[in-house]
Amino acid sequence: MKVLVINAGSSSLKYQLYDMKDESVLAKGLVERIGMDSSIVTHKPAGLAEVSEVSEILEHTTAVRKVLSLLTDKEHGVIGSVDEIEAVGHRVVHGGEYFGESALVDGDVKTKIRQLFDLAPLHNPASMMGIKAAESNMPHVPQVVVFDTAFHQSMPENAYLYAIPRVLYKKHKVRRYGAHGTSHEFVSKAAAEFLDRPIEELKIISCHIGNGASLTAVQEGRSIDTSMGMTPLEGLMMGTRSGDLDPAIVPYVMNKEELTVNEVNSMLNKHSGLLAISGISSDMREITEGMQKGDANSKLAFEMYEYRLRKYIGSYAAVMNGVDVIVFTAGVGENSVVLRKKVCENLTYLGVELDEELNEIRSGEPRRISTANSKVQVLVVPTNEELVIARDTNRIVQGLKS
Ligand code: ADP
């Protein structure tokens, strides 16, 4: 079966076409600047040259039409006809308490995604545009939605509730939902497979550290706590997000600086984190470079980032009464040799012993970076959220046939 995976943002749409026979990617690409004066489409067919073009794409339906025409193009295409696409899988950020797993799109599912617009005002409306765009271009093809929050629905009440009046949970569903669930689930399963151990026997701390960053405590294969909260602002220090802070800072700063709700929200989400402390960049590569050149602000930004990460690892070891495996993934986790080294150097009390040579090796495969004697296995596992979406979509749509 061929599955088209769509990840729709408010002005962008990423896609990958999978052949589920061997889980190969036939083509992938990105439509950027949807609704702006000149949209850019980048299409990368496997084994063929990448094509990039500027065209007018005012909304998501046109974007999907453009993607389908590229996929079937005589020169740059990889399939003979759109009919070869048997299912579409969509990434949806927020599934609230409705979705603990992926779902086949129907009227009820769409209503629920709409009801969650309040909880993910930037993301869920964009996902909905992606779903509608695929439906109008491929009305007879089944659509599946895969949620970033679903894996974390297994968290117990004591982890997902905030210690605030409970009426806020009852009335407005204020609670921890987490994010990056698709990635945490994928890398924790891949880690168990790599170690050839049943996941049910393992206590895993999964560290998804990219532009956004979150940690998850995975016990018996289930998420039991995660660092992102009701929104992706809570938890670790990130590229431009503050992560944890004293909530009383918000009204204090709003008052002193005469900021509006939107302004303070933007400050915490877009102008904080690595960017605010370094004053240079939100990109860990530039921070590391700055630090190595002796820039004091970059060094401080790196140290704060690493310190907070280590604090969360310690707290999740406490939550699970131990840890067997620590997994690093996403842009920073997969690539930053120096960050992994700094974190692991200070986890010897848990029994972590880093193998510095293994830590230096770069490969796109899951690998161990701890020594043979290390009590805790430390792994690097490249994440692949699109593959999870394609697999779930394939499974659900195959189920319809049987
Ligand atoms: P997103 O959260 O947007 O999916 P990624 O997981 O792709 O992001 O992570 C992007 C981040 O990964 C970049 O901002 C950059 O800081 C970091 N990164 C990528 N390569 C390296 C590297 N070699 N060393 C350190 N950080 C890196």
CSV table of C-alpha atoms and ligand atoms in Angstrom, one decimal:
chain,number,residue,atom,x,y,z
A,1,MET,CA,0.0,0.0,0.0
A,2,LYS,CA,1.2,3.6,-0.8
A,3,VAL,CA,0.6,6.0,2.0
A,4,LEU,CA,0.8,9.8,1.8
A,5,VAL,CA,1.9,11.4,5.1
A,6,ILE,CA,0.9,15.1,5.5
A,7,ASN,CA,2.1,17.5,8.2
A,8,ALA,CA,0.2,20.7,7.7
A,9,GLY,CA,1.2,24.0,9.4
A,10,SER,CA,-0.6,27.3,9.1
A,11,SER,CA,1.5,28.4,6.1
A,12,SER,CA,3.3,25.2,5.2
A,13,LEU,CA,2.7,21.6,4.3
A,14,LYS,CA,5.3,18.8,4.5
A,15,TYR,CA,4.7,15.5,2.8
A,16,GLN,CA,6.2,12.0,2.3
A,17,LEU,CA,5.0,9.3,0.1
A,18,TYR,CA,5.7,5.8,1.5
A,19,ASP,CA,5.6,2.4,-0.1
A,20,MET,CA,4.6,0.3,2.9
A,21,LYS,CA,5.8,-2.9,1.1
A,22,ASP,CA,9.3,-2.1,2.3
A,23,GLU,CA,8.6,1.2,4.2
A,24,SER,CA,10.6,3.1,1.6
A,25,VAL,CA,10.1,6.8,1.0
A,26,LEU,CA,9.3,7.3,-2.7
A,27,ALA,CA,9.3,11.1,-2.5
A,28,LYS,CA,9.1,13.9,0.0
A,29,GLY,CA,8.8,17.6,0.0
A,30,LEU,CA,7.6,20.9,1.4
A,31,VAL,CA,5.2,23.6,0.4
A,32,GLU,CA,6.1,26.9,2.1
A,33,ARG,CA,4.6,30.3,2.3
A,34,ILE,CA,1.0,29.1,1.6
A,35,GLY,CA,-1.2,32.2,1.3
A,36,MET,CA,1.7,34.6,0.8
A,37,ASP,CA,2.7,36.3,-2.4
A,38,SER,CA,5.2,33.6,-3.7
A,39,SER,CA,4.9,30.1,-2.3
A,40,ILE,CA,7.9,27.8,-2.7
A,41,VAL,CA,7.5,24.1,-3.5
A,42,THR,CA,10.4,21.7,-2.9
A,43,HIS,CA,10.0,18.2,-4.2
A,44,LYS,CA,12.5,15.4,-3.7
A,45,PRO,CA,11.8,12.2,-5.5
A,46,ALA,CA,13.9,9.2,-4.4
A,47,GLY,CA,16.8,8.7,-6.8
A,48,LEU,CA,16.0,11.8,-8.9
A,49,ALA,CA,17.1,15.4,-8.6
A,50,GLU,CA,15.3,17.7,-6.2
A,51,VAL,CA,13.0,20.3,-7.9
A,52,SER,CA,12.1,23.6,-6.4
A,53,GLU,CA,9.6,26.1,-7.9
A,54,VAL,CA,7.9,29.3,-7.0
A,55,SER,CA,4.1,29.4,-7.6
A,56,GLU,CA,1.0,31.0,-6.3
A,57,ILE,CA,-0.6,28.8,-3.7
A,58,LEU,CA,-3.3,30.6,-1.7
A,59,GLU,CA,-4.6,27.7,0.4
A,60,HIS,CA,-4.0,24.2,1.5
A,61,THR,CA,-6.3,22.5,-1.1
A,62,THR,CA,-4.2,24.0,-3.9
A,63,ALA,CA,-1.0,22.9,-2.0
A,64,VAL,CA,-2.2,19.3,-2.0
A,65,ARG,CA,-3.2,19.5,-5.6
A,66,LYS,CA,0.3,20.7,-6.5
A,67,VAL,CA,1.8,17.9,-4.4
A,68,LEU,CA,-0.3,15.3,-6.3
A,69,SER,CA,0.7,16.8,-9.6
A,70,LEU,CA,4.4,16.6,-8.7
A,71,LEU,CA,4.0,13.0,-7.5
A,72,THR,CA,2.5,12.0,-10.8
A,73,ASP,CA,4.6,14.3,-13.0
A,74,LYS,CA,6.2,12.6,-16.0
A,75,GLU,CA,9.6,14.0,-15.2
A,76,HIS,CA,9.7,14.3,-11.4
A,77,GLY,CA,7.0,11.9,-10.4
A,78,VAL,CA,7.2,8.6,-8.7
A,79,ILE,CA,3.7,7.1,-9.3
A,80,GLY,CA,1.6,6.7,-12.5
A,81,SER,CA,-1.6,7.9,-11.0
A,82,VAL,CA,-3.1,9.4,-7.8
A,83,ASP,CA,-5.2,6.3,-7.5
A,84,GLU,CA,-2.1,4.4,-6.3
A,85,ILE,CA,-2.3,6.4,-3.1
A,86,GLU,CA,-4.5,4.2,-0.9
A,87,ALA,CA,-4.4,6.1,2.3
A,88,VAL,CA,-3.4,9.5,3.8
A,89,GLY,CA,-2.0,9.9,7.3
A,90,HIS,CA,-2.0,13.3,9.0
A,91,ARG,CA,0.0,14.6,11.9
A,92,VAL,CA,-2.3,16.4,14.4
A,93,VAL,CA,-0.7,18.2,17.4
A,94,HIS,CA,-3.5,17.9,19.9
A,95,GLY,CA,-5.8,15.0,20.6
A,96,GLY,CA,-6.9,16.2,24.1
A,97,GLU,CA,-8.5,13.5,26.2
A,98,TYR,CA,-10.4,12.2,23.2
A,99,PHE,CA,-7.6,10.3,21.5
A,100,GLY,CA,-5.2,7.8,23.2
A,101,GLU,CA,-4.4,6.4,19.8
A,102,SER,CA,-4.6,7.2,16.1
A,103,ALA,CA,-8.0,7.3,14.4
A,104,LEU,CA,-9.7,6.9,11.1
A,105,VAL,CA,-11.2,10.3,10.1
A,106,ASP,CA,-14.9,10.6,10.1
A,107,GLY,CA,-17.4,13.3,11.1
A,108,ASP,CA,-17.1,12.7,14.8
A,109,VAL,CA,-13.3,12.7,14.7
A,110,LYS,CA,-13.3,16.1,12.8
A,111,THR,CA,-15.7,17.6,15.4
A,112,LYS,CA,-13.4,16.5,18.2
A,113,ILE,CA,-10.3,18.0,16.5
A,114,ARG,CA,-12.3,21.2,16.1
A,115,GLN,CA,-13.3,21.2,19.7
A,116,LEU,CA,-9.6,21.1,20.6
A,117,PHE,CA,-8.8,24.3,18.6
A,118,ASP,CA,-8.8,26.3,22.0
A,119,LEU,CA,-6.0,24.0,23.3
A,120,ALA,CA,-3.8,24.2,20.2
A,121,PRO,CA,-4.9,27.4,18.5
A,122,LEU,CA,-1.9,27.6,16.2
A,123,HIS,CA,-1.7,23.9,15.3
A,124,ASN,CA,-5.1,22.1,15.2
A,125,PRO,CA,-6.7,24.5,12.7
A,126,ALA,CA,-3.8,24.0,10.4
A,127,SER,CA,-4.1,20.2,10.7
A,128,MET,CA,-7.8,20.6,9.9
A,129,MET,CA,-6.9,22.5,6.7
A,130,GLY,CA,-4.6,19.6,5.7
A,131,ILE,CA,-7.4,17.1,6.3
A,132,LYS,CA,-9.9,19.1,4.3
A,133,ALA,CA,-7.4,19.6,1.5
A,134,ALA,CA,-6.7,15.9,1.2
A,135,GLU,CA,-10.4,15.1,1.3
A,136,SER,CA,-11.3,17.5,-1.4
A,137,ASN,CA,-8.5,16.2,-3.7
A,138,MET,CA,-8.9,12.5,-2.8
A,139,PRO,CA,-12.5,12.1,-1.7
A,140,HIS,CA,-12.5,8.3,-1.7
A,141,VAL,CA,-9.2,7.8,0.0
A,142,PRO,CA,-9.4,6.9,3.8
A,143,GLN,CA,-7.6,9.4,6.1
A,144,VAL,CA,-6.0,8.7,9.4
A,145,VAL,CA,-5.0,11.1,12.1
A,146,VAL,CA,-2.0,10.5,14.4
A,147,PHE,CA,-1.7,12.7,17.5
A,148,ASP,CA,1.4,14.2,19.2
A,149,THR,CA,-0.4,13.9,22.5
A,150,ALA,CA,-1.8,10.3,22.2
A,151,PHE,CA,1.1,8.4,23.7
A,152,HIS,CA,0.9,10.5,26.9
A,153,GLN,CA,-2.7,9.7,27.6
A,154,SER,CA,-1.5,6.8,29.7
A,155,MET,CA,-0.1,9.3,32.3
A,156,PRO,CA,-1.6,8.8,35.8
A,157,GLU,CA,-3.7,11.5,37.3
A,158,ASN,CA,-1.0,12.5,39.8
A,159,ALA,CA,1.3,13.3,36.9
A,160,TYR,CA,-1.1,15.1,34.6
A,161,LEU,CA,-3.0,17.3,37.1
A,162,TYR,CA,-1.7,20.7,38.1
A,163,ALA,CA,-2.1,21.7,41.8
A,164,ILE,CA,-4.7,24.4,41.0
A,165,PRO,CA,-8.5,24.5,41.6
A,166,ARG,CA,-9.9,21.4,40.1
A,167,VAL,CA,-12.8,23.3,38.6
A,168,LEU,CA,-10.3,24.5,35.9
A,169,TYR,CA,-9.7,20.9,34.9
A,170,LYS,CA,-13.4,20.1,34.9
A,171,LYS,CA,-14.5,23.3,33.1
A,172,HIS,CA,-11.6,24.0,30.8
A,173,LYS,CA,-9.5,20.7,30.7
A,174,VAL,CA,-6.5,22.4,32.1
A,175,ARG,CA,-4.0,19.5,32.6
A,176,ARG,CA,-0.7,18.2,31.2
A,177,TYR,CA,-1.0,16.7,27.7
A,178,GLY,CA,2.6,16.6,26.6
A,179,ALA,CA,3.9,16.5,23.0
A,180,HIS,CA,6.3,14.7,20.8
A,181,GLY,CA,4.4,11.5,21.7
A,182,THR,CA,4.9,9.9,18.3
A,183,SER,CA,8.7,10.4,18.7
A,184,HIS,CA,8.9,9.2,22.3
A,185,GLU,CA,6.9,6.1,21.4
A,186,PHE,CA,9.0,5.4,18.3
A,187,VAL,CA,12.5,5.8,20.0
A,188,SER,CA,11.5,3.9,23.2
A,189,LYS,CA,10.3,1.0,21.1
A,190,ALA,CA,13.3,1.2,18.9
A,191,ALA,CA,15.6,1.2,22.0
A,192,ALA,CA,14.0,-1.9,23.4
A,193,GLU,CA,14.4,-3.6,20.0
A,194,PHE,CA,18.0,-2.5,19.7
A,195,LEU,CA,18.7,-4.0,23.1
A,196,ASP,CA,16.7,-7.1,22.3
A,197,ARG,CA,14.7,-6.7,25.6
A,198,PRO,CA,10.9,-6.6,26.1
A,199,ILE,CA,9.9,-3.0,26.5
A,200,GLU,CA,7.6,-4.1,29.4
A,201,GLU,CA,10.8,-4.8,31.5
A,202,LEU,CA,12.5,-1.5,30.9
A,203,LYS,CA,12.5,1.9,32.6
A,204,ILE,CA,13.4,4.3,29.8
A,205,ILE,CA,14.0,8.1,29.8
A,206,SER,CA,13.5,9.4,26.3
A,207,CYS,CA,15.1,12.8,25.5
A,208,HIS,CA,13.6,14.4,22.4
A,209,ILE,CA,15.8,17.5,22.0
A,210,GLY,CA,15.4,19.5,18.9
A,211,ASN,CA,14.1,23.1,18.5
A,212,GLY,CA,11.4,22.1,20.9
A,213,ALA,CA,12.5,19.7,23.6
A,214,SER,CA,10.8,17.3,25.9
A,215,LEU,CA,11.6,14.3,28.1
A,216,THR,CA,9.4,11.3,28.8
A,217,ALA,CA,9.5,8.7,31.5
A,218,VAL,CA,8.5,5.4,29.8
A,219,GLN,CA,7.7,2.5,32.1
A,220,GLU,CA,6.4,-0.8,30.8
A,221,GLY,CA,6.2,0.8,27.3
A,222,ARG,CA,3.8,3.5,28.5
A,223,SER,CA,4.4,7.2,29.1
A,224,ILE,CA,4.0,7.9,32.8
A,225,ASP,CA,5.2,11.5,32.8
A,226,THR,CA,6.5,14.0,30.3
A,227,SER,CA,8.0,17.5,30.6
A,228,MET,CA,5.8,19.5,28.3
A,229,GLY,CA,2.5,20.5,29.9
A,230,MET,CA,-0.8,21.8,28.8
A,231,THR,CA,1.2,23.5,26.0
A,232,PRO,CA,4.7,22.9,24.6
A,233,LEU,CA,6.1,25.7,26.8
A,234,GLU,CA,6.6,23.8,30.0
A,235,GLY,CA,9.7,21.8,30.9
A,236,LEU,CA,13.2,22.0,29.4
A,237,MET,CA,14.9,25.2,28.2
A,238,MET,CA,14.5,25.2,24.4
A,239,GLY,CA,15.7,27.2,21.3
A,240,THR,CA,13.3,30.1,21.9
A,241,ARG,CA,11.0,28.8,24.7
A,242,SER,CA,11.7,29.4,28.4
A,243,GLY,CA,10.6,26.1,29.7
A,244,ASP,CA,9.8,26.0,33.5
A,245,LEU,CA,9.6,29.2,35.4
A,246,ASP,CA,7.8,30.6,38.5
A,247,PRO,CA,4.3,31.3,37.2
A,248,ALA,CA,4.3,34.4,39.4
A,249,ILE,CA,6.8,36.0,37.0
A,250,VAL,CA,4.1,36.3,34.4
A,251,PRO,CA,1.8,38.8,36.2
A,252,TYR,CA,4.9,40.5,37.7
A,253,VAL,CA,6.5,41.2,34.3
A,254,MET,CA,3.2,42.1,32.7
A,255,ASN,CA,2.7,44.7,35.3
A,256,LYS,CA,6.2,46.1,35.4
A,257,GLU,CA,6.6,46.2,31.6
A,258,GLU,CA,3.0,46.9,30.8
A,259,LEU,CA,2.8,43.9,28.5
A,260,THR,CA,-0.4,42.4,27.1
A,261,VAL,CA,-1.3,38.7,27.3
A,262,ASN,CA,-0.1,38.2,23.6
A,263,GLU,CA,3.1,40.0,24.3
A,264,VAL,CA,4.1,38.0,27.3
A,265,ASN,CA,3.1,34.8,25.5
A,266,SER,CA,5.3,35.8,22.6
A,267,MET,CA,8.2,36.6,24.9
A,268,LEU,CA,8.1,33.2,26.6
A,269,ASN,CA,7.6,31.2,23.4
A,270,LYS,CA,9.6,33.1,20.8
A,271,HIS,CA,12.2,35.3,22.6
A,272,SER,CA,13.4,33.2,25.5
A,273,GLY,CA,15.5,30.0,25.9
A,274,LEU,CA,18.9,29.7,24.2
A,275,LEU,CA,18.2,32.8,22.1
A,276,ALA,CA,17.5,35.0,25.1
A,277,ILE,CA,20.5,33.9,27.2
A,278,SER,CA,23.1,33.7,24.4
A,279,GLY,CA,21.8,36.9,22.7
A,280,ILE,CA,23.1,35.2,19.5
A,281,SER,CA,20.9,32.3,18.3
A,282,SER,CA,18.4,29.6,19.1
A,283,ASP,CA,20.5,27.1,17.2
A,284,MET,CA,22.6,24.7,19.4
A,285,ARG,CA,25.3,24.6,16.7
A,286,GLU,CA,25.9,28.3,16.9
A,287,ILE,CA,25.8,28.2,20.7
A,288,THR,CA,28.4,25.5,20.8
A,289,GLU,CA,30.6,27.4,18.3
A,290,GLY,CA,30.2,30.6,20.4
A,291,MET,CA,31.1,28.7,23.5
A,292,GLN,CA,34.2,27.2,21.9
A,293,LYS,CA,35.3,30.6,20.8
A,294,GLY,CA,35.1,31.8,24.4
A,295,ASP,CA,31.8,33.8,24.2
A,296,ALA,CA,30.6,34.0,27.8
A,297,ASN,CA,26.8,34.3,27.0
A,298,SER,CA,26.9,31.2,24.7
A,299,LYS,CA,28.7,29.3,27.5
A,300,LEU,CA,26.0,30.3,30.0
A,301,ALA,CA,23.2,29.4,27.6
A,302,PHE,CA,24.7,25.9,27.0
A,303,GLU,CA,25.3,25.4,30.7
A,304,MET,CA,21.7,26.3,31.6
A,305,TYR,CA,20.3,24.1,28.9
A,306,GLU,CA,22.4,21.1,30.0
A,307,TYR,CA,21.7,21.7,33.7
A,308,ARG,CA,18.0,21.7,33.2
A,309,LEU,CA,18.1,18.6,31.0
A,310,ARG,CA,20.1,16.7,33.7
A,311,LYS,CA,17.7,17.9,36.4
A,312,TYR,CA,14.8,16.4,34.5
A,313,ILE,CA,16.7,13.1,33.9
A,314,GLY,CA,17.3,12.9,37.6
A,315,SER,CA,13.6,13.6,38.4
A,316,TYR,CA,12.4,10.9,36.0
A,317,ALA,CA,14.9,8.4,37.5
A,318,ALA,CA,13.2,9.3,40.8
A,319,VAL,CA,9.7,8.9,39.3
A,320,MET,CA,10.5,5.4,38.1
A,321,ASN,CA,12.7,4.4,41.0
A,322,GLY,CA,15.6,3.9,38.6
A,323,VAL,CA,16.4,3.9,34.9
A,324,ASP,CA,17.7,1.2,32.6
A,325,VAL,CA,17.9,3.2,29.3
A,326,ILE,CA,18.5,6.8,28.4
A,327,VAL,CA,17.7,7.6,24.7
A,328,PHE,CA,18.8,10.8,22.9
A,329,THR,CA,16.9,11.8,19.8
A,330,ALA,CA,16.0,14.8,17.5
A,331,GLY,CA,18.3,17.5,16.1
A,332,VAL,CA,20.4,18.2,19.2
A,333,GLY,CA,20.0,14.8,20.8
A,334,GLU,CA,21.2,13.0,17.6
A,335,ASN,CA,24.0,15.4,16.7
A,336,SER,CA,25.4,17.2,19.7
A,337,VAL,CA,28.4,15.1,20.9
A,338,VAL,CA,29.4,17.8,23.4
A,339,LEU,CA,25.9,18.1,25.0
A,340,ARG,CA,25.6,14.3,25.5
A,341,LYS,CA,29.0,14.1,27.0
A,342,LYS,CA,28.3,16.9,29.5
A,343,VAL,CA,25.0,15.3,30.5
A,344,CYS,CA,26.4,11.8,30.9
A,345,GLU,CA,29.5,13.0,32.8
A,346,ASN,CA,27.3,14.1,35.6
A,347,LEU,CA,25.1,11.0,35.8
A,348,THR,CA,27.7,8.6,37.2
A,349,TYR,CA,25.6,8.3,40.4
A,350,LEU,CA,22.9,6.5,38.3
A,351,GLY,CA,25.6,4.2,37.0
A,352,VAL,CA,26.0,5.9,33.6
A,353,GLU,CA,29.4,5.4,32.0
A,354,LEU,CA,29.8,7.1,28.6
A,355,ASP,CA,32.1,5.6,26.0
A,356,GLU,CA,33.7,8.7,24.5
A,357,GLU,CA,34.7,7.1,21.3
A,358,LEU,CA,31.2,5.7,20.6
A,359,ASN,CA,29.8,9.1,21.5
A,360,GLU,CA,31.8,10.6,18.6
A,361,ILE,CA,30.5,8.2,15.9
A,362,ARG,CA,27.9,9.6,13.6
A,363,SER,CA,25.4,7.3,11.9
A,364,GLY,CA,21.7,7.4,11.0
A,365,GLU,CA,21.2,4.1,12.9
A,366,PRO,CA,20.3,3.4,16.5
A,367,ARG,CA,23.5,3.0,18.5
A,368,ARG,CA,24.9,2.6,22.0
A,369,ILE,CA,27.2,5.3,23.4
A,370,SER,CA,27.7,3.9,26.9
A,371,THR,CA,30.4,1.4,27.8
A,372,ALA,CA,29.8,-2.3,28.1
A,373,ASN,CA,30.0,-2.0,31.9
A,374,SER,CA,27.6,0.9,32.2
A,375,LYS,CA,24.6,0.1,34.5
A,376,VAL,CA,22.4,2.3,32.4
A,377,GLN,CA,22.4,1.9,28.6
A,378,VAL,CA,22.7,5.2,26.8
A,379,LEU,CA,21.5,5.2,23.2
A,380,VAL,CA,21.2,7.5,20.3
A,381,VAL,CA,18.1,6.7,18.2
A,382,PRO,CA,17.2,8.8,15.1
A,383,THR,CA,13.6,9.6,15.4
A,384,ASN,CA,11.1,9.1,12.5
A,385,GLU,CA,7.7,10.6,13.2
A,386,GLU,CA,6.6,10.3,9.6
A,387,LEU,CA,7.2,6.6,9.6
A,388,VAL,CA,5.1,6.1,12.7
A,389,ILE,CA,2.3,8.0,10.9
A,390,ALA,CA,2.6,5.9,7.8
A,391,ARG,CA,2.6,2.7,9.9
A,392,ASP,CA,-0.4,3.6,11.9
A,393,THR,CA,-2.2,4.7,8.8
A,394,ASN,CA,-1.4,1.5,7.0
A,395,ARG,CA,-2.5,-0.6,10.0
A,396,ILE,CA,-5.8,1.2,10.4
A,397,VAL,CA,-6.6,1.2,6.7
A,398,GLN,CA,-5.6,-2.5,6.3
A,399,GLY,CA,-8.0,-3.2,9.2
A,400,LEU,CA,-10.8,-1.8,7.2
A,401,LYS,CA,-10.2,-4.3,4.5
A,402,SER,CA,-10.3,-7.4,6.7
B,1,ADP,P1,12.4,20.5,15.2
B,1,ADP,O1,12.1,20.5,16.7
B,1,ADP,O2,12.2,21.8,14.5
B,1,ADP,O3,12.0,19.3,14.5
B,1,ADP,P2,15.1,19.3,15.0
B,1,ADP,O4,14.8,18.1,15.7
B,1,ADP,O5,15.4,19.2,13.5
B,1,ADP,O6,14.0,20.4,15.2
B,1,ADP,O7,16.3,20.0,15.7
B,1,ADP,C1,16.8,21.2,15.2
B,1,ADP,C2,17.9,21.7,16.1
B,1,ADP,O8,19.0,20.6,16.1
B,1,ADP,C3,18.7,22.9,15.5
B,1,ADP,O9,18.1,24.1,16.0
B,1,ADP,C4,20.1,22.7,16.0
B,1,ADP,O10,20.2,23.5,17.2
B,1,ADP,C5,20.2,21.3,16.4
B,1,ADP,N1,21.3,20.6,15.7
B,1,ADP,C6,21.3,20.1,14.4
B,1,ADP,N2,22.6,19.6,14.2
B,1,ADP,C7,23.3,19.9,15.2
B,1,ADP,C8,24.7,19.6,15.6
B,1,ADP,N3,25.5,19.0,14.7
B,1,ADP,N4,25.1,20.0,16.8
B,1,ADP,C9,24.3,20.6,17.7
B,1,ADP,N5,23.0,20.9,17.4
B,1,ADP,C10,22.5,20.5,16.2
